[in-house]
Amino acid sequence: TIQAQTIGSGSDWSQGYGFQFWRCRHGAYRADGAGGQYTIVFPDADAVVSIHAGLGDMQKELNLVWDHLLPAFQDAPLPEYPSAQAALKDRLAKLAIKPLNGSKSAAANPEKIDRTFELKDNSRAFKSVRFESAPNGCFCTVVSRAGEQKFPASFGAWTEGSIKIDTENYEALWSYIGEHKTMASCGFDKDGSFHLRAYLTGTTAYLGFTVRDGKLTGEFWAMNGCELESK
């Protein structure tokens, strides 16, 4: 039995859809994008909120807007607040994703990373991952439907490279066709575990790997992404 739900109650995905916009609670409507991209329109408040993110729980993201931004809306313009505006501008200018920690002393143990890991079957057809040590980091080679793809990663810093994930000659929803620039960083934990993360900079997706006790685990984080594990 399907029970009718009153508009305004339940989740924001229960409010209806039309003209390529989702209805929200609180009299708002929104455009959705992959991984937490939002443009939310508040007609009653004459306001628009746009969000760029890389998150899996999009309802939780909306709840933050309802809980924190919505109560702060006022009918009158806010007074000038130069110090707060300067502080916000400074913080925005310094926003960055920190690279992974690493040290050259850890890299002196090459058997930790100089090897190939064959992967268990996964939905995105990643076949294997190989790490090769380098003076200030490593090279990572991923074999997928797009063939063999190699990109660099640095200890304690981001290094630019590129990778291909899919090869189909059409852009299906949530697919990653063609070549994507990467920014990759790697490092060792105190226990010797090795970590690498590579962001596909034109998207919200990333590749993440951990080598611990001779085994590799990881993920391709994306809409229709997948978990990765060595055989």
Tab-separated table of C-alpha atoms in Angstrom, residues 126 129 140 142 151 163-165 182-185 196-200 204-209 218-222 226 228:
chain	number	residue	atom	x	y	z
A	126	PHE	CA	39.711	-1.829	-12.742
A	129	VAL	CA	47.305	-1.136	-9.579
A	140	CYS	CA	50.927	4.852	-9.904
A	142	VAL	CA	46.175	1.716	-13.092
A	151	PHE	CA	50.414	9.218	-13.207
A	163	ILE	CA	44.211	9.358	-16.338
A	164	LYS	CA	41.472	7.752	-18.417
A	165	ILE	CA	38.708	5.750	-16.724
A	182	THR	CA	44.814	14.413	-11.776
A	183	MET	CA	46.399	15.941	-8.703
A	184	ALA	CA	47.906	13.168	-6.596
A	185	SER	CA	49.636	12.909	-3.235
A	196	LEU	CA	47.674	7.531	-2.176
A	197	ARG	CA	44.869	9.834	-3.303
A	198	ALA	CA	44.367	11.192	-6.816
A	199	TYR	CA	41.641	13.741	-7.548
A	200	LEU	CA	40.158	14.025	-11.041
A	204	THR	CA	34.132	15.425	-7.866
A	205	ALA	CA	35.722	11.980	-8.304
A	206	TYR	CA	38.935	10.620	-6.827
A	207	LEU	CA	40.949	7.410	-6.616
A	208	GLY	CA	42.140	6.379	-3.156
A	209	PHE	CA	44.454	3.476	-2.254
A	218	GLY	CA	40.718	1.492	-2.100
A	219	GLU	CA	37.886	3.083	-4.014
A	220	PHE	CA	36.956	5.022	-7.078
A	221	TRP	CA	34.769	7.667	-5.428
A	222	ALA	CA	32.154	8.864	-7.907
A	226	CYS	CA	33.218	1.199	-6.627
A	228	LEU	CA	38.663	-1.837	-4.815
